[in-house]
Short mmCIF file of C-alpha atoms and ligand atoms in Angstrom, two decimals:
data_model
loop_
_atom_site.label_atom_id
_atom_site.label_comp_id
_atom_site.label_asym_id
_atom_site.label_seq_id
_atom_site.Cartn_x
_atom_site.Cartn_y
_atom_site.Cartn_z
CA UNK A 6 -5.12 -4.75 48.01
CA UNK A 7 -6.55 -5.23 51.47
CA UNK A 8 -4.77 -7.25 54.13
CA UNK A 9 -7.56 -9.32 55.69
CA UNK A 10 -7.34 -10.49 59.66
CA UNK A 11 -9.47 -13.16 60.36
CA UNK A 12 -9.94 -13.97 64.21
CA UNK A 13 -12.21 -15.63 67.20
CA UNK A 14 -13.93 -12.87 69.43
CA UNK A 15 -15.39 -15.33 72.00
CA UNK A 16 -13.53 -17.93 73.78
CA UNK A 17 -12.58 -20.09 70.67
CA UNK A 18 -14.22 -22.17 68.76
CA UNK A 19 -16.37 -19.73 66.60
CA UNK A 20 -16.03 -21.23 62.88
CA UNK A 21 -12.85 -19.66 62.34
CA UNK A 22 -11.61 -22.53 59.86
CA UNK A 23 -14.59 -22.23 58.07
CA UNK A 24 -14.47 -18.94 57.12
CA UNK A 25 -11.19 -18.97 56.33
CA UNK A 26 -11.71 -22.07 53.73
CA UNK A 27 -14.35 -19.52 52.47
CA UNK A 28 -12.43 -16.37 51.93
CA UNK A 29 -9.57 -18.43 51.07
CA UNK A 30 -11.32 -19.03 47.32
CA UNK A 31 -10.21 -15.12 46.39
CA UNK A 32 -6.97 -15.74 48.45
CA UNK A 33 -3.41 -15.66 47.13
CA UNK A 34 -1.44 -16.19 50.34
CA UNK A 35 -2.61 -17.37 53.86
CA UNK A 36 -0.27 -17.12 57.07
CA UNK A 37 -1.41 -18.43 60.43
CA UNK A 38 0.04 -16.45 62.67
CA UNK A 39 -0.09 -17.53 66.39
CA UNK A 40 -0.91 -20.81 68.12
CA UNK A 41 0.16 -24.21 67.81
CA UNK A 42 -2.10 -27.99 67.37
CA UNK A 43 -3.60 -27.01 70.48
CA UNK A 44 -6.02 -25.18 67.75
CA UNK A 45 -8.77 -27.71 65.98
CA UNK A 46 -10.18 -26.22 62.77
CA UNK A 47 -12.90 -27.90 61.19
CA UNK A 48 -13.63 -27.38 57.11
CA UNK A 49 -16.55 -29.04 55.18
CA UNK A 50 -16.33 -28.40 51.89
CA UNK A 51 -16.31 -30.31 48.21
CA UNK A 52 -13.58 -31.84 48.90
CA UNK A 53 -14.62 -33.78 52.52
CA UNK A 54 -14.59 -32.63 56.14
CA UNK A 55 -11.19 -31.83 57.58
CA UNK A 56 -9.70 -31.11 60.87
CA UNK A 57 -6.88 -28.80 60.84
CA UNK A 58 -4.46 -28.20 63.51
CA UNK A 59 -1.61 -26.58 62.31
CA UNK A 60 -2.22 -26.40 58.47
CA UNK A 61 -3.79 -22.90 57.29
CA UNK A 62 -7.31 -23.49 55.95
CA UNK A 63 -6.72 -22.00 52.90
CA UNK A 64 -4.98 -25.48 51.71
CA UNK A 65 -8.05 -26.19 49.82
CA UNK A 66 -7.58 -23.40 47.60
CA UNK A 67 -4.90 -24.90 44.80
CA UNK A 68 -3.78 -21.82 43.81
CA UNK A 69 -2.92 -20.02 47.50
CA UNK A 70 0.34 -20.98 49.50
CA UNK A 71 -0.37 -21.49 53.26
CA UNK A 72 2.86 -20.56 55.24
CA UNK A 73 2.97 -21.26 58.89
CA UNK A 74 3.87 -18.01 60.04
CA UNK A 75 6.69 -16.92 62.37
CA UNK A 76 4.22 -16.72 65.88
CA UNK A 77 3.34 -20.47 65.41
CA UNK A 78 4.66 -23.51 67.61
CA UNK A 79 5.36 -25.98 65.63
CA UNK A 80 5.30 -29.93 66.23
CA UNK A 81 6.99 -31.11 63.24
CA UNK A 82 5.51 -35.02 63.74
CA UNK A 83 1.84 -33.19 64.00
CA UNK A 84 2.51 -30.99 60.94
CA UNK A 85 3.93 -34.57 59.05
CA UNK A 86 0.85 -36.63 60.38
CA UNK A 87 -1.70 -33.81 59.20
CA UNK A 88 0.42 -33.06 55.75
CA UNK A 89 -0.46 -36.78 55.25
CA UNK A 90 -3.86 -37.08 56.27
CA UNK A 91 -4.46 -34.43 53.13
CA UNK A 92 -2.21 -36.01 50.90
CA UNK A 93 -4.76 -39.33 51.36
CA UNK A 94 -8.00 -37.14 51.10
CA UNK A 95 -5.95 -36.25 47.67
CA UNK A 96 -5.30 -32.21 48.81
CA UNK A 97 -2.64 -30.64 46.72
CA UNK A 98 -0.18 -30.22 49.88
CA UNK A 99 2.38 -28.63 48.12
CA UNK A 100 1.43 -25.14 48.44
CA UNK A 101 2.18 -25.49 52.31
CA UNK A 102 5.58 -23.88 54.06
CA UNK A 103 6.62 -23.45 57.55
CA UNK A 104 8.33 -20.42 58.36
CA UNK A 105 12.42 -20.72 59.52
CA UNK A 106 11.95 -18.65 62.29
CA UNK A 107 8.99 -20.68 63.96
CA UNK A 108 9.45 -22.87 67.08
CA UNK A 109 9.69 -26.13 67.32
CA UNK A 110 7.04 -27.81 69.25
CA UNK A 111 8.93 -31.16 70.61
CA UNK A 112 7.62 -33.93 72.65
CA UNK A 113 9.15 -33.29 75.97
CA UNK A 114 6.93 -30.00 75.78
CA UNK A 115 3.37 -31.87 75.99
CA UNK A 116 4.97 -34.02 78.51
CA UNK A 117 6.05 -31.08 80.88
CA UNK A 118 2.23 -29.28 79.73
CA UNK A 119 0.77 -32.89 80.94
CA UNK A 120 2.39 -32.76 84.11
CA UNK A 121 2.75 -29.28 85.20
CA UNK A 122 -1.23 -29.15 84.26
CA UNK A 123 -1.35 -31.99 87.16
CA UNK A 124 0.61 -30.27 89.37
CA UNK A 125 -1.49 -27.30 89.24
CA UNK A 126 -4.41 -29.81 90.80
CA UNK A 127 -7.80 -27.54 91.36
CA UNK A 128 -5.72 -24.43 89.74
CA UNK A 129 -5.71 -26.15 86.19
CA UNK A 130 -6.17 -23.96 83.01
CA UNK A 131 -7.70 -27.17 81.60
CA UNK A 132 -5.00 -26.76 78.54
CA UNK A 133 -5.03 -29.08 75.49
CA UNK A 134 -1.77 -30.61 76.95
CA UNK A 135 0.12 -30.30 73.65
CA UNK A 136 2.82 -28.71 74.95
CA UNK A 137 2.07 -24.96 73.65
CA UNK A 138 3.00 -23.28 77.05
CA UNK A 139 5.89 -24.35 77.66
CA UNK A 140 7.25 -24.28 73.73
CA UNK A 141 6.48 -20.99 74.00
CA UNK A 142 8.33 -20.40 77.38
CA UNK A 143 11.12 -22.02 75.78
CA UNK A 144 10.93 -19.28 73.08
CA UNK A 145 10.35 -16.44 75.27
CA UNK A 146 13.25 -17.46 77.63
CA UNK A 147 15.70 -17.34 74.76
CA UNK A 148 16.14 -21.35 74.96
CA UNK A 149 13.77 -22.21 71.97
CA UNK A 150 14.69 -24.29 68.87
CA UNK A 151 13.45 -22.68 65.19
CA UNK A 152 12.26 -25.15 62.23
CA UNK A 153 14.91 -23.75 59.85
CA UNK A 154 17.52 -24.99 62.46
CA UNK A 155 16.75 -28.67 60.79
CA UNK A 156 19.12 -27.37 58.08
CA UNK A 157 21.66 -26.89 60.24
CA UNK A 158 21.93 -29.76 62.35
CA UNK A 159 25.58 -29.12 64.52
CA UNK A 160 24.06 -25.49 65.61
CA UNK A 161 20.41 -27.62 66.27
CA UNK A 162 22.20 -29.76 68.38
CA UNK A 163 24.17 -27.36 70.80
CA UNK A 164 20.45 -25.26 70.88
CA UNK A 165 18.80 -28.70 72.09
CA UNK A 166 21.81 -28.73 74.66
CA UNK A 167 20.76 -25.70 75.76
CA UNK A 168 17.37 -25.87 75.99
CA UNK A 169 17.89 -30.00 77.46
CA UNK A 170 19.71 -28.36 80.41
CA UNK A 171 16.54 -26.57 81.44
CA UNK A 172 13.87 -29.39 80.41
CA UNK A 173 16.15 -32.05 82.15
CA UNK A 174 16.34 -30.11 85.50
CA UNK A 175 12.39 -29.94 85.42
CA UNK A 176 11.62 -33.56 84.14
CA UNK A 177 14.30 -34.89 87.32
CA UNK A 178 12.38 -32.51 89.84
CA UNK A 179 9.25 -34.69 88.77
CA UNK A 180 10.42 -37.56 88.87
CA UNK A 181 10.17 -38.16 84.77
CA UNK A 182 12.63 -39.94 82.41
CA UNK A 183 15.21 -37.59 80.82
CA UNK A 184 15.55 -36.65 77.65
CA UNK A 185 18.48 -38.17 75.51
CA UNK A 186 19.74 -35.52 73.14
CA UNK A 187 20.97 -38.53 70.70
CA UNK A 188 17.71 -40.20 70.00
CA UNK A 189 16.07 -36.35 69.98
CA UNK A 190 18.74 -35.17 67.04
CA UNK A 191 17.78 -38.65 65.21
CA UNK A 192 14.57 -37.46 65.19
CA UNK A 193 15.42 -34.38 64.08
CA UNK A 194 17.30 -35.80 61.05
CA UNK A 195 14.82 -37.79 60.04
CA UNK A 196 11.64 -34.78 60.32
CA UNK A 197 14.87 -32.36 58.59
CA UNK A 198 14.79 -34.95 55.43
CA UNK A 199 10.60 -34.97 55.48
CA UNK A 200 10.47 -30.72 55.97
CA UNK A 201 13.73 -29.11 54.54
CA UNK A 202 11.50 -28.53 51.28
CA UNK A 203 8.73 -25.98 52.68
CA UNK A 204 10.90 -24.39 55.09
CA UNK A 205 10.51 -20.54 54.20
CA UNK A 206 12.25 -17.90 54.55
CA UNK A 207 9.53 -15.67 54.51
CA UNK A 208 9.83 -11.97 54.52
CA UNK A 209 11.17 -12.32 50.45
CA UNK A 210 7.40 -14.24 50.18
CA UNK A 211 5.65 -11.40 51.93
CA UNK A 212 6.95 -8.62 50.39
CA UNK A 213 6.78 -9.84 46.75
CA UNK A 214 2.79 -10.98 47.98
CA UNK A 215 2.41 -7.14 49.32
CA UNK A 216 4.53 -5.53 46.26
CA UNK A 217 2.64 -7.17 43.60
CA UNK A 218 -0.94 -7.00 45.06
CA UNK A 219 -1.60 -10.19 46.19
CA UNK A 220 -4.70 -11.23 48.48
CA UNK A 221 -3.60 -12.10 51.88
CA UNK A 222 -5.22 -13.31 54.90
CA UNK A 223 -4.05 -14.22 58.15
CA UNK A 224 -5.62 -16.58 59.94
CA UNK A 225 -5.49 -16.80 64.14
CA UNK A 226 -6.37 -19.29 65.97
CA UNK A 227 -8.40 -19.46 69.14
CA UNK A 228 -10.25 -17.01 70.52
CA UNK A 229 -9.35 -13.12 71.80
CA UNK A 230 -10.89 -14.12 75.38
CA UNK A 231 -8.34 -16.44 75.54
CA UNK A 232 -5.33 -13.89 74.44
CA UNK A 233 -2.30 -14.18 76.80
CA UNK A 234 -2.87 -10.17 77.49
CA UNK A 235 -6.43 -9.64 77.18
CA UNK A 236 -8.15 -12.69 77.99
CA UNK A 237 -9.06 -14.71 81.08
CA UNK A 238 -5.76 -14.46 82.45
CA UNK A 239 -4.18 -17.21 84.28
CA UNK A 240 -7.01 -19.21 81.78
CA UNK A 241 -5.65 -18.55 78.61
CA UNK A 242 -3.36 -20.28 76.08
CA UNK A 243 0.04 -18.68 75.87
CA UNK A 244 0.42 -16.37 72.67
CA UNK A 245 -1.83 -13.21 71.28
CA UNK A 246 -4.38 -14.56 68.95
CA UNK A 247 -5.46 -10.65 68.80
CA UNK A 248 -5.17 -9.03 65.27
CA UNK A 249 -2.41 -6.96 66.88
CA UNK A 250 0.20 -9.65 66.69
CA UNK A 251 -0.75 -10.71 63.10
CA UNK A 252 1.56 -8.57 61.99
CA UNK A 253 4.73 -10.18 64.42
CA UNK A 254 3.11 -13.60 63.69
CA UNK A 255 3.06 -13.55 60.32
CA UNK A 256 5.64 -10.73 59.11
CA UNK A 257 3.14 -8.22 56.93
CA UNK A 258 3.56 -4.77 58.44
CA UNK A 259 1.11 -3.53 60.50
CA UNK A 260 -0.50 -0.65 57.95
CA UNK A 261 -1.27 -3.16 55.68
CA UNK A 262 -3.91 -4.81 57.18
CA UNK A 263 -7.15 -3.02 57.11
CA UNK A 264 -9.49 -5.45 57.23
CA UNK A 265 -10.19 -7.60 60.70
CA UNK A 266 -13.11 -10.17 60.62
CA UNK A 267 -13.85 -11.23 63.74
CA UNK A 268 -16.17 -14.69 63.86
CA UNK A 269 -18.57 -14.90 66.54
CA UNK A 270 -20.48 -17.59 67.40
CA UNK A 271 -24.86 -16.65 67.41
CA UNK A 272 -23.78 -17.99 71.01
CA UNK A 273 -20.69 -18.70 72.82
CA UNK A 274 -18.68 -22.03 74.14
CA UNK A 275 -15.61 -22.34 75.72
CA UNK A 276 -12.37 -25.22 76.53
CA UNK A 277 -11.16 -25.32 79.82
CA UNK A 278 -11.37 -23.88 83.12
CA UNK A 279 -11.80 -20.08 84.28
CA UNK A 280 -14.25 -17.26 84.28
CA UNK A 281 -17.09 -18.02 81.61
CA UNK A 282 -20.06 -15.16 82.48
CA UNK A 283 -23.41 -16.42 81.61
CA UNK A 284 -22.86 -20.13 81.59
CA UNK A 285 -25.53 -22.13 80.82
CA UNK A 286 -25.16 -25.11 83.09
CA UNK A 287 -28.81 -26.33 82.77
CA UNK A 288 -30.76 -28.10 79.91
CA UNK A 289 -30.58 -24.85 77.44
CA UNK A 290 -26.54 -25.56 77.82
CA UNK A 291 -27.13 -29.09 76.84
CA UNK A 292 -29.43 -28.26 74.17
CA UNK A 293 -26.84 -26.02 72.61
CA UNK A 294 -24.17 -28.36 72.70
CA UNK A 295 -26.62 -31.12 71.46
CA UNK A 296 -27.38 -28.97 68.26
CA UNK A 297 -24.39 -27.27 67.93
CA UNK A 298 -22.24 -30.14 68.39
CA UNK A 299 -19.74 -28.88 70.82
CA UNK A 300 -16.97 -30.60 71.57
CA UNK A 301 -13.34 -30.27 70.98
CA UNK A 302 -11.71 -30.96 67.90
CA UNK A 303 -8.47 -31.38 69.24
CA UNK A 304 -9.31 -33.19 72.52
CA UNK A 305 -12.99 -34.35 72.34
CA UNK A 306 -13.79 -32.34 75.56
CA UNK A 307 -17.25 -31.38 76.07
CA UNK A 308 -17.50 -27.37 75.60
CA UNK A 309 -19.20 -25.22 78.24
CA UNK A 310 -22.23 -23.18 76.65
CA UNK A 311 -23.51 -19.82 76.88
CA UNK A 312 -25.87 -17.01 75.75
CA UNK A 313 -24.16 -14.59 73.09
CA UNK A 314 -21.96 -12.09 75.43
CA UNK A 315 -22.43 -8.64 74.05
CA UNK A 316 -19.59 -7.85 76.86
CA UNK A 317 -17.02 -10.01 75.68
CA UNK A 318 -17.76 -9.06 71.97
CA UNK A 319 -16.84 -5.34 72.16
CA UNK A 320 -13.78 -6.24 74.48
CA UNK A 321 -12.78 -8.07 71.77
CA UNK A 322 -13.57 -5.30 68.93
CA UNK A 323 -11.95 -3.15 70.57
CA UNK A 324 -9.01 -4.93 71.03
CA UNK A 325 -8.55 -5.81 67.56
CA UNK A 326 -9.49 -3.18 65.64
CA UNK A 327 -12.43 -5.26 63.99
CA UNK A 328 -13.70 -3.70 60.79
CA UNK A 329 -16.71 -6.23 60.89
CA UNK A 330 -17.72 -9.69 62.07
CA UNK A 331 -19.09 -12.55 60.73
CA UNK A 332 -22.05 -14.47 62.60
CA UNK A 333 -22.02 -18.68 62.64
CA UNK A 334 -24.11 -21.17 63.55
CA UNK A 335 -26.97 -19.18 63.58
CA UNK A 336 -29.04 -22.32 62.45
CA UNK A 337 -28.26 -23.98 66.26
CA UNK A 338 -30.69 -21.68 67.22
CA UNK A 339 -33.30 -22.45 65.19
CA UNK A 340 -35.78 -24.37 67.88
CA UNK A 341 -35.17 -22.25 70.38
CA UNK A 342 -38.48 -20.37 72.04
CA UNK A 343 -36.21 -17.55 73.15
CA UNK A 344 -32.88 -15.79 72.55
CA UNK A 345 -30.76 -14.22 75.21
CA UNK A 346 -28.10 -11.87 74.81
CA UNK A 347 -25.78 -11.04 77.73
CA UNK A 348 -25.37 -6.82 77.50
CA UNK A 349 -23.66 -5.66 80.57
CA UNK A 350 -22.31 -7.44 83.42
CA UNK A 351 -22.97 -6.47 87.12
CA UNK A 352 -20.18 -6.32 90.12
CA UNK A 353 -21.60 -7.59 93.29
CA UNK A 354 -21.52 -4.11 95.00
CA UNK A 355 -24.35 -3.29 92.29
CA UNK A 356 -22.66 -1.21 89.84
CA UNK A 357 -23.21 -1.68 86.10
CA UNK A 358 -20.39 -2.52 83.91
CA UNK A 359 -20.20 -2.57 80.17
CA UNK A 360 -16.32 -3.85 79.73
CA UNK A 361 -14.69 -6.99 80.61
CA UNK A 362 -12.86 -6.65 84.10
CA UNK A 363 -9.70 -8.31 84.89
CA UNK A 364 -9.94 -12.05 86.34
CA UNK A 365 -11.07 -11.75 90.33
CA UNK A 366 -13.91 -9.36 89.44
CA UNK A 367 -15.04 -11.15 86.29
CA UNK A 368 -14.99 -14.32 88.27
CA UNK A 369 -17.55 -12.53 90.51
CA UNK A 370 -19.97 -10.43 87.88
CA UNK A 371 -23.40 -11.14 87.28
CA UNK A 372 -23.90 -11.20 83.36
CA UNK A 373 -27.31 -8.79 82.63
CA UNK A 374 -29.82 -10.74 79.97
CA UNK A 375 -32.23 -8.81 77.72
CA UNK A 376 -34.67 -11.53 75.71
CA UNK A 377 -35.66 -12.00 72.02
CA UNK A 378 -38.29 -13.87 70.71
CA UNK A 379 -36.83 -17.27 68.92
CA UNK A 380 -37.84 -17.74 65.13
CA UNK A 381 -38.55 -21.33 65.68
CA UNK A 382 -38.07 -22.64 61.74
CA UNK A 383 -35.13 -24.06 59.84
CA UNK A 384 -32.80 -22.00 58.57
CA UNK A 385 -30.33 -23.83 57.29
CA UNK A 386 -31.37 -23.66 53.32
CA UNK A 387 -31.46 -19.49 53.53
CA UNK A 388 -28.30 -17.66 51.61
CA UNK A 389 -29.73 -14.25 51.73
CA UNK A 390 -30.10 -12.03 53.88
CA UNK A 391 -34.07 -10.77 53.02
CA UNK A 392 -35.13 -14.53 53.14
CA UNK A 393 -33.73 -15.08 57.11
CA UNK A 394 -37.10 -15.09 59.39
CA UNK A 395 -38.24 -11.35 60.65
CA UNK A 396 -37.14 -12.60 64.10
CA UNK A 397 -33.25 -13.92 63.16
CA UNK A 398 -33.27 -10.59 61.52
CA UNK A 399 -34.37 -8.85 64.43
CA UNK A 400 -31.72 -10.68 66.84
CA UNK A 401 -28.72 -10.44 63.93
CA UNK A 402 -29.72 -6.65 63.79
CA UNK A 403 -29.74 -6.01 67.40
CA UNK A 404 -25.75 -7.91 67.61
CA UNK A 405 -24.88 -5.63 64.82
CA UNK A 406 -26.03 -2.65 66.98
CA UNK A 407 -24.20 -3.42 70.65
CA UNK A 408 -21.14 -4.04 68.09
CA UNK A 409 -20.94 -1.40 66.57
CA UNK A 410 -19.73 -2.68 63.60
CA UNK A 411 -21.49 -4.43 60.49
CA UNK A 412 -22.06 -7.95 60.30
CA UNK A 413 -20.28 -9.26 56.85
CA UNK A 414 -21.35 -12.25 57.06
CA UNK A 415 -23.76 -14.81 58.15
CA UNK A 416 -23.21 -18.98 58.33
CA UNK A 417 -26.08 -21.26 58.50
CA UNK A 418 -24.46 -24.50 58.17
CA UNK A 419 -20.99 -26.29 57.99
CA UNK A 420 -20.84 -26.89 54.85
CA UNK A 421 -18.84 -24.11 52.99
CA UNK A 422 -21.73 -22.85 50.73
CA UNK A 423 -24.32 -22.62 54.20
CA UNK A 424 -23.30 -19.08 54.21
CA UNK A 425 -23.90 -15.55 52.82
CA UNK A 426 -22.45 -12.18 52.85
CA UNK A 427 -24.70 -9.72 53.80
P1 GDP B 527 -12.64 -22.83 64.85
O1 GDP B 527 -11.69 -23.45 65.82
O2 GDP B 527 -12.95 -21.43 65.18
O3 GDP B 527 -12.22 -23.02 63.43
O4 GDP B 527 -14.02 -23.63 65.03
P2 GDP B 527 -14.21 -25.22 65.15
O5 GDP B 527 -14.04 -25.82 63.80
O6 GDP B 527 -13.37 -25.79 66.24
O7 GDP B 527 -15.68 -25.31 65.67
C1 GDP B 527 -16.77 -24.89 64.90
C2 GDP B 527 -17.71 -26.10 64.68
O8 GDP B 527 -18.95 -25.65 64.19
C3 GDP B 527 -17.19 -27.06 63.61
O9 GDP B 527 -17.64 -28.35 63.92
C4 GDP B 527 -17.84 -26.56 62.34
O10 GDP B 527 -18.01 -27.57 61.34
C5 GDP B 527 -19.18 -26.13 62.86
N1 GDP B 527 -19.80 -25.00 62.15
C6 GDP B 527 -19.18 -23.89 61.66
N2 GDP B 527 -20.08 -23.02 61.17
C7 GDP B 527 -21.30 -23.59 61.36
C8 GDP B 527 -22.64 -23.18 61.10
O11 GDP B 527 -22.92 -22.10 60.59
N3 GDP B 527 -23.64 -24.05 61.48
C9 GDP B 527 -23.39 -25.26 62.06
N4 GDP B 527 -24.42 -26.01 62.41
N5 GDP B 527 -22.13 -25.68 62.31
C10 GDP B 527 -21.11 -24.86 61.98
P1 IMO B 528 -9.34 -23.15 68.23
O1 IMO B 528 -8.31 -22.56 67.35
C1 IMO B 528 -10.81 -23.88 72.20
C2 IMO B 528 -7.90 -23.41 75.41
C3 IMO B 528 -7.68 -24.56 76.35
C4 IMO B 528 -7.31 -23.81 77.62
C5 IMO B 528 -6.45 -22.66 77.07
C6 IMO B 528 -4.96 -22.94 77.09
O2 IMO B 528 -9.92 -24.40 67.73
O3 IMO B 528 -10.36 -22.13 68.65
P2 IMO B 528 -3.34 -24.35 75.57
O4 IMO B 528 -3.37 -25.81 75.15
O5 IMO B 528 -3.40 -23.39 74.44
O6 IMO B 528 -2.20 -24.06 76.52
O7 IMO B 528 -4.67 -24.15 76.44
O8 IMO B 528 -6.89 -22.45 75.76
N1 IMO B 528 -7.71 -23.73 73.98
C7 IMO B 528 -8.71 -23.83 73.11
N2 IMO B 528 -10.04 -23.79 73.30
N3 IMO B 528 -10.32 -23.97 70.94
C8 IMO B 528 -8.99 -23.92 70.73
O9 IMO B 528 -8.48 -23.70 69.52
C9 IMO B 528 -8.11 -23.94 71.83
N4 IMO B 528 -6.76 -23.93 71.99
C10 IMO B 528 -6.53 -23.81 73.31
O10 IMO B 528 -8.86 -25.32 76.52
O11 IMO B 528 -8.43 -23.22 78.19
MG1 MG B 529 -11.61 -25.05 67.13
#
């Protein structure tokens, strides 16, 4: 049974949620396997229009668990306040667990993001402030707290000493109040009484879901432009959302997934500061994010808008191994006269690039545009491929050529049946 990836290729934002909540219907098992709540996930389906941070998107399948995987940073009063917030839409929550060995996510991390993000003045990332760097510095420097330490609350507590030490020293050199360790373990006492039930210990889950044939996906979050390795380095967030570490994230070995679907956007946005090729700063960028409605889920923020970057596509196929993507929101480009598509990039000596330079060079390129002919008529109602106009076929076709790799499937609309396989 195939092992199914399913990840941004742009700079975030692409639909990932939705497609997830799609394939999710055939799914037995869904792990998301990297990010944090800096991720905002939006699903319109039957059942309402949800936003999901932290919470897997397969939740509105009854019959799939959704296990926060391993990779994840987890804020245990987010993951309460959004368990809740499906319990009152009437979601069946009970399918979701929380692996033991993820990180906790605590509050003195968004206030250190908040103010190190300040301190950084005109050399801000423009993060979501919700702490996600420096939970996962905390991990990566050894000094990180785990969700399955809530059942075990005397070895949680000389861990939060540990890692207080650190966070104290850096809240007193900014002048911030300190953290108490009491009121922090009452806190932890109280989310260990609300979580102890779907905390996981998950490689038993994953190998009986692998053993007996089970459907899994794995679900990242954000997008591969904005991969700590890969992406728009300093501008990034601070874990892989690459295919590559699905398998660490989530805990299914590495041969087992064959299948990567990488969502890309008919055009690209992007949160936050650093090198976006192609921007559209003028009234096409408006009318994008008019239509396409682009603004952050998790903060509000106004995205920046752009032509579809060929470019940053095949970086990002490359990268993770993509076996094919699928194409949203083609419908925002419905009214549009023309179409451009960004296929090479060019360095201000006058060479011709075709792959996605590190930062100081891609801050300088000059994306390349070749132009197609708009189709100018809705296509919001179409769910096959034959009855898209000749001139969204044309432009689809033409992505599905500088990738490389087929397109799997298109979305025309929000809602979960506005889309088609193709
Ligand atoms: P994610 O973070 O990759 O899951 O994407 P988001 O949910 O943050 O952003 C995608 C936005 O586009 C959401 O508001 C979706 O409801 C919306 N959306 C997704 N697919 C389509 C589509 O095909 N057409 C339109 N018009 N909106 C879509
Ligand atoms: P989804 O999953 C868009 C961006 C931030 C910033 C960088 C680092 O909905 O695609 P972080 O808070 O992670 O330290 O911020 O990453 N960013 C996102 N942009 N969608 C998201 O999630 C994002 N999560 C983080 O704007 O540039
Ligand atoms: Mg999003």
């Amino acid at each position: 049974m195939p092992v199914t990836a399913v990840v941004g290729t742009q700079y975030g934002d692409e639909g990932k949620g939705r497609i997830i909540d799609f394939l999710a219907g055939n799914s037995d098992l869904v792990i998301r396997f990297q990010g944090g709540n800096n991720a905002g996930h939006t699903v319109v389906n039957d059942k309402g229009r949800f936003h999901l941070h932290l919470i897997p998107s397969g939740v509105f399948n009854p019959k799939s668990t959704n296990l926060i995987g391993t990779g994840v940073v987890v804020n245990p009063e987010a993951l309460l306040k959004e368990i809740e917030e499906l319990e009152l839409s009437g979601i069946d929550t009970s399918g979701i667990l929380v692996s033991n060995r993820a990180h906790m996510l605590l509050p003195h991390h968004r206030v250190l993001d908040g103010i190190e993000e300040e301190s950084r003045g005109s050399d801000s990332i423009g993060t979501t402030k919700q702490g996600i760097g420096p939970a996962y510095r905390d991990k990566t420097g050894r000094n990180g707290v785990r969700i399955g330490d809530l059942k075990h609350i005397d070895y949680l507590k000389s861990r939060l000493e540990l890692q207080l030490q650190q966070v104290n020293q850096v809240l007193s050199n900014f002048g911030e109040p300190l953290v108490e360790i009491d009121s922090l373990l009452e806190q932890c006492v109280n989310w260990s009484a609300k979580l102890s039930d779907r905390i996981a210990e998950p490689i038993p889950l994953i190998k009986d879901a692998v053993e007996s044939n089970q459907r899994i996906l794995l679900e990242g979050q954000l997008g591969s432009m904005k991969d700590l390795d890969w992406g728009t380095y300093p501008y990034v967030t601070s874990s892989n959302p690459t295919a590559a570490f699905a398998s660490v994230g989530s805990g299914v070995p590495y041969q087992h997934i064959n299948d990567v679907v990488g969502v890309t956007k008919a055009y690209q946005t992007s949160v936050g500061e650093g090198p976006f090729p192609g921007e559209l700063l003028d009234q096409i960028g408006d009318k994008l994010r008019d239509i396409g409605k682009e603004y952050g889920v998790t903060t509000g923020r106004p995205r920046r808008t752009g032509w579809y970057d060929s470019v940053a596509v095949q970086h990002s196929i490359w990268l993770n191994g993509m076996t094919s993507i699928a194409i949203t929101k083609l419908d925002v480009l419905d009214t549009f006269e023309e179409i451009k598509i960004c296929n090479s990039y060019q360095l201000p000596d006058g060479d011709i690039i075709n792959y996605v330079p590190d930062t100081p060079v891609l801050e300088k390129v000059t994306p390349l545009f070749e132009t197609w002919r708009g189709w100018k008529q809705p296509t919001t109602h179409v769910r096959r491929w034959e009855d898209l106009p000749q001139e969204a076929r044309n432009y689809l076709e033409r992505l599905q050529e500088l990738a490389g790799i087929p397109i799997g499937y298109v979305s025309v609309g929000a809602e979960r049946e506005a889309m088609f396989a193709v």
